[in-house]
Coordinates of C-alpha atoms and ligand atoms in Angstrom, one line a residue:
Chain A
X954 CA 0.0 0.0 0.0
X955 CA 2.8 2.3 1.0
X956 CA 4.7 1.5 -2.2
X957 CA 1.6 2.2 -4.3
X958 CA 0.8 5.3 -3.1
X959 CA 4.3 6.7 -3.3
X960 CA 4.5 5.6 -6.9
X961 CA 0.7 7.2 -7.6
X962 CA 2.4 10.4 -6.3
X963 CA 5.2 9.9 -8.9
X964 CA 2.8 10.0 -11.4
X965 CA 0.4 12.9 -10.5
X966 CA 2.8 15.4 -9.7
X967 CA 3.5 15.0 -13.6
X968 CA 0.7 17.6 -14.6
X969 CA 2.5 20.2 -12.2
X970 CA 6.0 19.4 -13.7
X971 CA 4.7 19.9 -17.7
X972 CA 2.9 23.0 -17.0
X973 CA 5.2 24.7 -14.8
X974 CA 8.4 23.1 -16.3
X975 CA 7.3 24.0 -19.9
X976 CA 6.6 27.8 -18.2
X977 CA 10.1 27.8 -17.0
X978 CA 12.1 26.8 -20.0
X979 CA 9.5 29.5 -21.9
X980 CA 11.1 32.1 -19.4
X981 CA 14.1 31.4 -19.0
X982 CA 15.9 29.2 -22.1
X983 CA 13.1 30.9 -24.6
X984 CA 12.7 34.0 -24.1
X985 CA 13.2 35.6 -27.5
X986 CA 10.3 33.1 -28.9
X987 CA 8.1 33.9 -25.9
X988 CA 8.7 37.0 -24.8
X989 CA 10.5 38.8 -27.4
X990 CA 13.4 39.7 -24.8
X991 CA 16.9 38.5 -25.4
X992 CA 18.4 35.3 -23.1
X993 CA 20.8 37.6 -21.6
X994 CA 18.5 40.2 -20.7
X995 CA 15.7 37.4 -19.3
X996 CA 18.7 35.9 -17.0
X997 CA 19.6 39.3 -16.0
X998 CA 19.8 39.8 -12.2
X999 CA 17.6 43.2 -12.2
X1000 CA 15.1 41.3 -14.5
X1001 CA 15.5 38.3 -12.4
X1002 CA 14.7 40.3 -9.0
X1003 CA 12.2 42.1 -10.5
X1004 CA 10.3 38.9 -11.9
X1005 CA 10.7 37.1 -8.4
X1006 CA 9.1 39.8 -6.6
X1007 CA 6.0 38.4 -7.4
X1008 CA 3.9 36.1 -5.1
X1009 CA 2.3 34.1 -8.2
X1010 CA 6.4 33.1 -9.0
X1011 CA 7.1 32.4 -5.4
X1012 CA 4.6 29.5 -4.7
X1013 CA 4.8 28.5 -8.6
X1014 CA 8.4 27.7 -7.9
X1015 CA 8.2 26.3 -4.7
X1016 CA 5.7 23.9 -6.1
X1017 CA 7.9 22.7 -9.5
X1018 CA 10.2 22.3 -6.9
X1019 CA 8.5 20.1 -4.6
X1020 CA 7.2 18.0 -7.5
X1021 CA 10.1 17.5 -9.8
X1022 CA 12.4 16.5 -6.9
X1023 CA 9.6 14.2 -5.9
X1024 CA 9.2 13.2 -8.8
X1025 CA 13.4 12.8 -10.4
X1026 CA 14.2 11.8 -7.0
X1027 CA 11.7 9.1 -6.4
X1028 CA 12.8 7.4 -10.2
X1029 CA 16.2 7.8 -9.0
X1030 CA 15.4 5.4 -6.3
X1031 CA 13.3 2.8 -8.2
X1032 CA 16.2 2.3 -10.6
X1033 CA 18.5 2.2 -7.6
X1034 CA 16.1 -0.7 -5.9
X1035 CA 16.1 -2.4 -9.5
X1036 CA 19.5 -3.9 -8.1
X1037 CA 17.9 -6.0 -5.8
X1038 CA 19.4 -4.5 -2.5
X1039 CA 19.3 -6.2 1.1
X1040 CA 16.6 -4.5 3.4
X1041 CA 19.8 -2.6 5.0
X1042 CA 21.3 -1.1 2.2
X1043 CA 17.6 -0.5 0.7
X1044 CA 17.3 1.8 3.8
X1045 CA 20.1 3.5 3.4
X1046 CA 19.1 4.3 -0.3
X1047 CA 16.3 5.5 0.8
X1048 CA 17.4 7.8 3.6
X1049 CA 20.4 9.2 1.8
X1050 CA 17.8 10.1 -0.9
X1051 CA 15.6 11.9 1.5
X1052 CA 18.4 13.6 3.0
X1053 CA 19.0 15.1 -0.5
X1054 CA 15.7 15.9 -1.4
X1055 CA 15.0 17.9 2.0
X1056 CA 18.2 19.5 1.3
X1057 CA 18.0 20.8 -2.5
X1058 CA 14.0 21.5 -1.5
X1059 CA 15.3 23.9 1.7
X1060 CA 17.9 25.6 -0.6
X1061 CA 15.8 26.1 -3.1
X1062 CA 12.9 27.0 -1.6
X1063 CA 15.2 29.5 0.6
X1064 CA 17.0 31.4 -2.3
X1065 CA 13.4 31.6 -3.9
X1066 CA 12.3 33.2 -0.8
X1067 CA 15.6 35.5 -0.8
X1068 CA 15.1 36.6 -4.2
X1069 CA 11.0 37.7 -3.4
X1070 CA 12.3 39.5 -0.3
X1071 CA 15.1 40.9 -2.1
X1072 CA 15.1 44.7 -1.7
X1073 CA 16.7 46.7 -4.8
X1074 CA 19.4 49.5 -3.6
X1075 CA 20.4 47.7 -0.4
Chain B
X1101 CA 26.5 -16.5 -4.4
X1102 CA 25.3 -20.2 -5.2
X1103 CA 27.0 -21.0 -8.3
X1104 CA 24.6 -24.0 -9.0
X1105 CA 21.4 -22.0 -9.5
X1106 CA 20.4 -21.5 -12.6
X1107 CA 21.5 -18.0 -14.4
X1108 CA 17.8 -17.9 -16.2
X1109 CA 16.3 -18.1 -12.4
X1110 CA 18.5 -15.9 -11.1
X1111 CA 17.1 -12.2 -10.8
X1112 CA 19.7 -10.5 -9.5
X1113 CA 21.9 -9.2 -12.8
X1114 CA 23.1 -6.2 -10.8
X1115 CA 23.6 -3.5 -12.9
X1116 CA 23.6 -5.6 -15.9
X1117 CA 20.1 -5.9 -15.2
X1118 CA 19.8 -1.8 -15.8
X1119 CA 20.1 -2.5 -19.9
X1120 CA 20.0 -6.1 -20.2
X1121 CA 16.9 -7.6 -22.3
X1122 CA 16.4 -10.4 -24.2
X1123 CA 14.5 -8.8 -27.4
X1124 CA 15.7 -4.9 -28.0
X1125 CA 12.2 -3.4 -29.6
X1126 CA 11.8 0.0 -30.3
X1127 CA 9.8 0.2 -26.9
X1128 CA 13.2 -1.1 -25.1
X1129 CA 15.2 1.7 -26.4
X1130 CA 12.8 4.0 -25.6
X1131 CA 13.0 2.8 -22.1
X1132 CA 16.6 2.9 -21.8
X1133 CA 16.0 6.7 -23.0
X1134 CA 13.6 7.6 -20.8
X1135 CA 16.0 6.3 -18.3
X1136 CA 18.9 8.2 -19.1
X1137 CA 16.9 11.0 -20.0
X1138 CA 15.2 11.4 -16.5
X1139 CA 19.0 10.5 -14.7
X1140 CA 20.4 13.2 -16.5
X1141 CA 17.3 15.4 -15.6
X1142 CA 17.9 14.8 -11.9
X1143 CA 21.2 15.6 -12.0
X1144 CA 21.1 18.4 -13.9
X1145 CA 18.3 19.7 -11.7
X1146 CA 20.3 19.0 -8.4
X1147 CA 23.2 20.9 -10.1
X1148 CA 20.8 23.7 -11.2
X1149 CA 19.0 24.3 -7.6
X1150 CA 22.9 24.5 -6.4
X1151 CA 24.5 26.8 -9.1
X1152 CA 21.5 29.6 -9.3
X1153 CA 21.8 30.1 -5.5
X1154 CA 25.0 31.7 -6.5
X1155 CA 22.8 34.9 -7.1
X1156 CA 22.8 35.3 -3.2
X1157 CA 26.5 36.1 -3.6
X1158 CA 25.5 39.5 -5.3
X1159 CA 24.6 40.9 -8.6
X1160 CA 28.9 40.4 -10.1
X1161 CA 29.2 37.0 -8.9
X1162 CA 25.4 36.4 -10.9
X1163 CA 26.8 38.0 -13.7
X1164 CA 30.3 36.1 -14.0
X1165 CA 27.9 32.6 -14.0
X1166 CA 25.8 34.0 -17.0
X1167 CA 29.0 35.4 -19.2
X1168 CA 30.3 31.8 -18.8
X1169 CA 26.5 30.0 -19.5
X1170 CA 26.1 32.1 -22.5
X1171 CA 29.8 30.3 -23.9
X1172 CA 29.3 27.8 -27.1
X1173 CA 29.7 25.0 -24.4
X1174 CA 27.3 26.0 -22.0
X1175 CA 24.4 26.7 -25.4
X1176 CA 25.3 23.1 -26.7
X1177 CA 24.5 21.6 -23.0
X1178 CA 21.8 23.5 -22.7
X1179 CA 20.5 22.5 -25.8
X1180 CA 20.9 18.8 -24.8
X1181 CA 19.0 19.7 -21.6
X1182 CA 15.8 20.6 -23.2
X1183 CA 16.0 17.7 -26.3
X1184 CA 16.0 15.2 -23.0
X1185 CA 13.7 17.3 -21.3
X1186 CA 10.9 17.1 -24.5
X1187 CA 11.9 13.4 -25.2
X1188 CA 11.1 12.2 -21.3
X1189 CA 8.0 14.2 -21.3
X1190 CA 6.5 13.2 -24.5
X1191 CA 7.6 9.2 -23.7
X1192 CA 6.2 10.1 -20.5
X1193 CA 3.1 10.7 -21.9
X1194 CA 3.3 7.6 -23.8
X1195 CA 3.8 5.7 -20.7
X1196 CA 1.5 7.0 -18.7
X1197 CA -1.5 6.5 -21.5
X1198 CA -0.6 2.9 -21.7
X1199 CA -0.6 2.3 -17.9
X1200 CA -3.7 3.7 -17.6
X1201 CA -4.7 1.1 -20.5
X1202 CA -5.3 3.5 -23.5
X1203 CA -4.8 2.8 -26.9
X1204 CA -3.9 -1.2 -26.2
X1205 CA -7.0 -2.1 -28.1
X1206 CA -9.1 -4.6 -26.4
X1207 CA -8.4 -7.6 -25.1
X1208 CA -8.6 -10.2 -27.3
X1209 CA -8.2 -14.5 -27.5
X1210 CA -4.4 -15.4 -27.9
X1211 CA -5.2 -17.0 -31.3
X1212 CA -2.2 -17.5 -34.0
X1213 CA -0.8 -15.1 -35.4
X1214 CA -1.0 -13.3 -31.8
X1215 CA -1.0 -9.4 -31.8
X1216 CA 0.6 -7.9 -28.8
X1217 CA -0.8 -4.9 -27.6
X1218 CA 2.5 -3.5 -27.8
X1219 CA 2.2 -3.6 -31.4
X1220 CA -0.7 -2.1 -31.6
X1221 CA 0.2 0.6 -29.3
X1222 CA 2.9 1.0 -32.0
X1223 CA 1.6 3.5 -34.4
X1224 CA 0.7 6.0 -31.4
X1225 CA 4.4 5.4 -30.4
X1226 CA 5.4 6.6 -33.2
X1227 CA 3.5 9.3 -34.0
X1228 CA 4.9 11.1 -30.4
X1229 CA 7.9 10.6 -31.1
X1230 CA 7.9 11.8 -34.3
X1231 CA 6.4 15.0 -32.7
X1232 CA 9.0 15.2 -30.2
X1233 CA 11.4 15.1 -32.8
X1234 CA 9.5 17.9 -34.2
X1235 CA 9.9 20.1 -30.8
X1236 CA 13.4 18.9 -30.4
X1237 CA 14.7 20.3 -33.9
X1238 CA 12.5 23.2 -33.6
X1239 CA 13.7 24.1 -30.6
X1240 CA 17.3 24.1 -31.6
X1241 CA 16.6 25.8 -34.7
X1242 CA 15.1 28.8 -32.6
X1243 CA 18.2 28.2 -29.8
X1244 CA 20.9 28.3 -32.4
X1245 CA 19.3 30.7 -35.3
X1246 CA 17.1 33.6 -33.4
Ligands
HEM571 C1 8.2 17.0 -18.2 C2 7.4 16.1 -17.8 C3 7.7 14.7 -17.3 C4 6.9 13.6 -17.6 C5 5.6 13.6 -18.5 C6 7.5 12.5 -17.0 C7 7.0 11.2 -17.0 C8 7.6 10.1 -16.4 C9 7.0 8.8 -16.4 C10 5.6 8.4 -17.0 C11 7.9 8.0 -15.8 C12 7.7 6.5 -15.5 C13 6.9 6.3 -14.3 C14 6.6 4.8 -14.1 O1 6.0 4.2 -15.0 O2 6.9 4.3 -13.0 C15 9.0 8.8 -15.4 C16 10.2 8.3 -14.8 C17 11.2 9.1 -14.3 N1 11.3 10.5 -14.4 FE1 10.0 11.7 -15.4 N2 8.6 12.9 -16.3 C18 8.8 14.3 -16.5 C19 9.8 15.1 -16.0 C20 10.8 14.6 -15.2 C21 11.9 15.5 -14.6 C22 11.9 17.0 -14.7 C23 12.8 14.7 -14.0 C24 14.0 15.0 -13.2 C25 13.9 16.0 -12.3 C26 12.3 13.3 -14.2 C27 13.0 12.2 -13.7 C28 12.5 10.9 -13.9 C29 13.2 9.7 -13.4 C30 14.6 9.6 -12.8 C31 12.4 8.6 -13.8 C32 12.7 7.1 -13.5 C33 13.2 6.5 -14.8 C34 13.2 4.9 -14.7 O3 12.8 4.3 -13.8 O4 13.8 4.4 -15.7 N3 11.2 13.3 -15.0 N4 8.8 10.1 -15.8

């Protein structure tokens, strides 16, 4: 039961990822197509600032976040199991994955609060 | 390890087991891509979350990281991230429309000649991939040529 509903997560954070990851690579690796603004000036740290002042980014980001880590992280470990481990080393697949998880989610999820709270001119 | 069990019984190929199949059909190496695909995904993601928190160390710092992203290198890369990025989604798509039993046809009596349901999955197969190929080159040609 445990193992099915971790997988069912796996697959419906999927919606999140497509919509928000295709959003993100619109912003940021297609801007000209998009938006008509050059990469350099879409990656720029004033434009950058300005863009993650707003609330709408802030829990949009947090949430691709959550679910593509979820979601890369929790494939990560299936093909890991795939090997067939003993119970002991499964467990210490699976901590060492959570361990990472927490710890890119609290970074991230911290520099994306940094950069909304982020006030221009000091 | 008990040498006298049988190999064909024996389920634990290690990482052999990661690639290893006894027919390669298209499906298979579409499998192995998504695979590879999502790996390189992950890591590129952990990277990522790592490498933009370098804006915290002030607007030159941000700006040395960008000058070096916008080098040949970094465009090729970058390029590669997003063809992996389309390819796992649009498989993904694929996968996740044939676990949730669509477009297998109905079930059927295994009379000769038997038709999987892979193979009639197939067309749809290729029909999305031939549309990510689609994205894929568009998206370079817009990358490369703005
Ligand atoms: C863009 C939309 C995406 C879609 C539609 C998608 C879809 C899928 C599907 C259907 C699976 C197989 C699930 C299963 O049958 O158990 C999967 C596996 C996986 N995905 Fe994704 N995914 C997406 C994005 C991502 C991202 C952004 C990452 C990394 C952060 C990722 C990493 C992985 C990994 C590592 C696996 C396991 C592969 C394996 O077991 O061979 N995916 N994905």
């Amino acid at each position: 039961m445990r193992e099915t509903r971790l997988w069912s997560v796996h697959l419906l954070v999927i919606p999140i990822i497509v919509v928000l990851l295709g959003a993100h690579f619109a912003v940021m690796h297609y801007a000209p197509v998009f938006y008509g603004v050059s990469i350099e000036e879409a990656r720029n740290f004033e434009t950058m600032i300005e863009r993650g002042r707003s609330v709408a980014q802030l829990v949009l980001y947090i949430l691709l976040l959550a679910a593509a880590l979820y979601h890369g992280l929790y494939g990560l470990r299936g093909i890991l199991r795939e090997l067939t481990l003993t119970p002991g080393l499964g467990k210490i697949v699976d901590t060492s994955i959570i361990l990472l998880g927490l710890f890119i989610f609290a970074l991230g999820a911290y520099v994306t609060w940094w950069t909304f709270s982020f006030k221009i001119g000091g | 390890m008990n040498s006298n069990k049988p190999t064909a019984y024996n389920n634990r190929l290690g990482v052999k087991g990661w690639v290893y199949a006894g027919r390669y059909t298209f499906e298979r190496y579409l499998y192995l891509g998504h695979r590879l695909s999502g790996l390189g995904l992950i890591a590129y993601m952990v990277l990522h979350i790592v490498e933009t928190a370098n804006r915290m160390r002030g607007e030159e710092a941000w700006a040395a990281l960008m000058t070096l992203f916008a080098s040949p290198l970094f465009r090729v890369i970058e390029y590669l991230l997003f063809a992996a990025a389309v390819f796992h989604a649009m498989n993904g798509v694929r996968l996740l429309l044939t676990e949730l039993g669509f477009f297998l046809g109905k079930p059927r009596e295994p009379v000769y000649p038997y038709s999987s349901s892979i193979k009639r999955h197939r067309p749809l197969t290729y029909i999305i991939m031939a549309l990510a190929g689609l994205i894929i080159i568009l998206g370079g040609s817009s990358l490369f040529f703005p």
